[in-house]
Amino acid sequence: MNLQEFWFLLIGVLFTGYFVLEGFDFGVGMLMPILGKGSDTRRRVVLNTIGPVWDGNEVWLLTAGGAMFAAFPEWYASLFSGFYLALLLVLVALIVRVCAIEYRSKIDDPRWRAWCDAGIGIGSWVPALAWGWVFANVVHGVPLEQDKNIGGSLADLFGPYALLGGLTTGLLFALHGAIFLTLKTGGVVRADAQRIARVLLIPTVVVVGAFGLWTQLAHGVGWTWIALGAAVVGLVLAGGGVLIHRDGWAFTGTTLAIASATVLLFGSLFPNVLPSTISDAFSLTVDNASSTPYTLKVMSWAAVIVTPVVLAYQGWTYWVFRKRLTVEQIPAPVGLPFGPARD
């Protein structure tokens, strides 16, 4: 394995970690209006399940984007310029979600919290759908021209395969979030989360299965059948865990399904990083899109030294905040009243 292949693999690992960890964050935000309907205390229980970890989970995206920029600048430039509006929409949605989560408890007013809840929902739904759409387009190929700019019209990026990719990540993250909530909550919130997980199970299996099979038949290689099989095993494990109330098994299953689906996408993409539908000669590959060998060598040493420390710290964070939450554990609101100060 040369350094270009190593960094393609590492970027795939980073996006896998991001989709697994941020995936249940998105799912929690997507389901928060349903699980917390009619009760601010229940909404706080739902939100507090990701309170200690959601911002750390976002770091995986920053690291993946930084690694792409440094290791494959041509890939980064063409991808982010060609999908500029979509990725800008994702960025704005993530910023809205950050502000909504951080400031929701600052003001003790139902209207304020309703606006923040809407921001959390928007900031969860938009990225959950957009990431599948973007990666489906990347794997399928885009009208990449000789000057490395993506041509064509916006309609070219909304084909059936791309739309199915967006629906796949949306449903998969929602199911992942529902199962995470069964693992992290107790009482009525857990019971409702289990009910939603059962409702989401069959549509998710059907859509993920269809997208995975389409990806394998149209773009996959021999060994990516293993990734597709692992995703199927993960969904079966998740379904069994949901039906017999084994939350740990179910969460392991959706984690395996998301990780395997990401491996399927990156495996189907390699050795390209951005295929061109105009001509294979215009496609970006791990070789023609990479930085210099010296740059990759320095980055590799930094990754080897820093990555274990980051993983250990994040694992410790999850261990510290491993307990279940219930409505009885939520204290009274402490935010400031909405409106002008009163004597």
PDB file of C-alpha atoms in Angstrom, residues 3 6-7 10 70-71 292-310:
ATOM      1  CA  LEU A   3       0.786   6.656   0.763  1.00  0.00           C
ATOM      2  CA  PHE A   6      -3.221   4.843   2.768  1.00  0.00           C
ATOM      3  CA  TRP A   7      -4.745   8.306   2.852  1.00  0.00           C
ATOM      4  CA  LEU A  10      -7.869   6.883   6.207  1.00  0.00           C
ATOM      5  CA  ALA A  70      -4.218  18.158   2.499  1.00  0.00           C
ATOM      6  CA  ALA A  71      -3.918  14.706   0.913  1.00  0.00           C
ATOM      7  CA  THR A 292       3.370  15.338  -3.066  1.00  0.00           C
ATOM      8  CA  PRO A 293       4.927  12.262  -1.397  1.00  0.00           C
ATOM      9  CA  TYR A 294       6.713  14.456   1.165  1.00  0.00           C
ATOM     10  CA  THR A 295       3.430  16.080   2.228  1.00  0.00           C
ATOM     11  CA  LEU A 296       1.769  12.696   2.608  1.00  0.00           C
ATOM     12  CA  LYS A 297       4.746  11.368   4.591  1.00  0.00           C
ATOM     13  CA  VAL A 298       4.657  14.242   7.111  1.00  0.00           C
ATOM     14  CA  MET A 299       0.871  13.911   7.457  1.00  0.00           C
ATOM     15  CA  SER A 300       1.187  10.178   8.034  1.00  0.00           C
ATOM     16  CA  TRP A 301       3.524  10.636  10.988  1.00  0.00           C
ATOM     17  CA  ALA A 302       1.186  13.248  12.489  1.00  0.00           C
ATOM     18  CA  ALA A 303      -1.788  10.906  12.062  1.00  0.00           C
ATOM     19  CA  VAL A 304       0.005   7.962  13.665  1.00  0.00           C
ATOM     20  CA  ILE A 305       0.916  10.052  16.740  1.00  0.00           C
ATOM     21  CA  VAL A 306      -2.290  12.058  17.254  1.00  0.00           C
ATOM     22  CA  THR A 307      -5.081   9.671  16.214  1.00  0.00           C
ATOM     23  CA  PRO A 308      -4.743   7.183  19.131  1.00  0.00           C
ATOM     24  CA  VAL A 309      -4.896  10.054  21.634  1.00  0.00           C
ATOM     25  CA  VAL A 310      -8.080  11.448  20.087  1.00  0.00           C
TER      26      VAL A 310
END
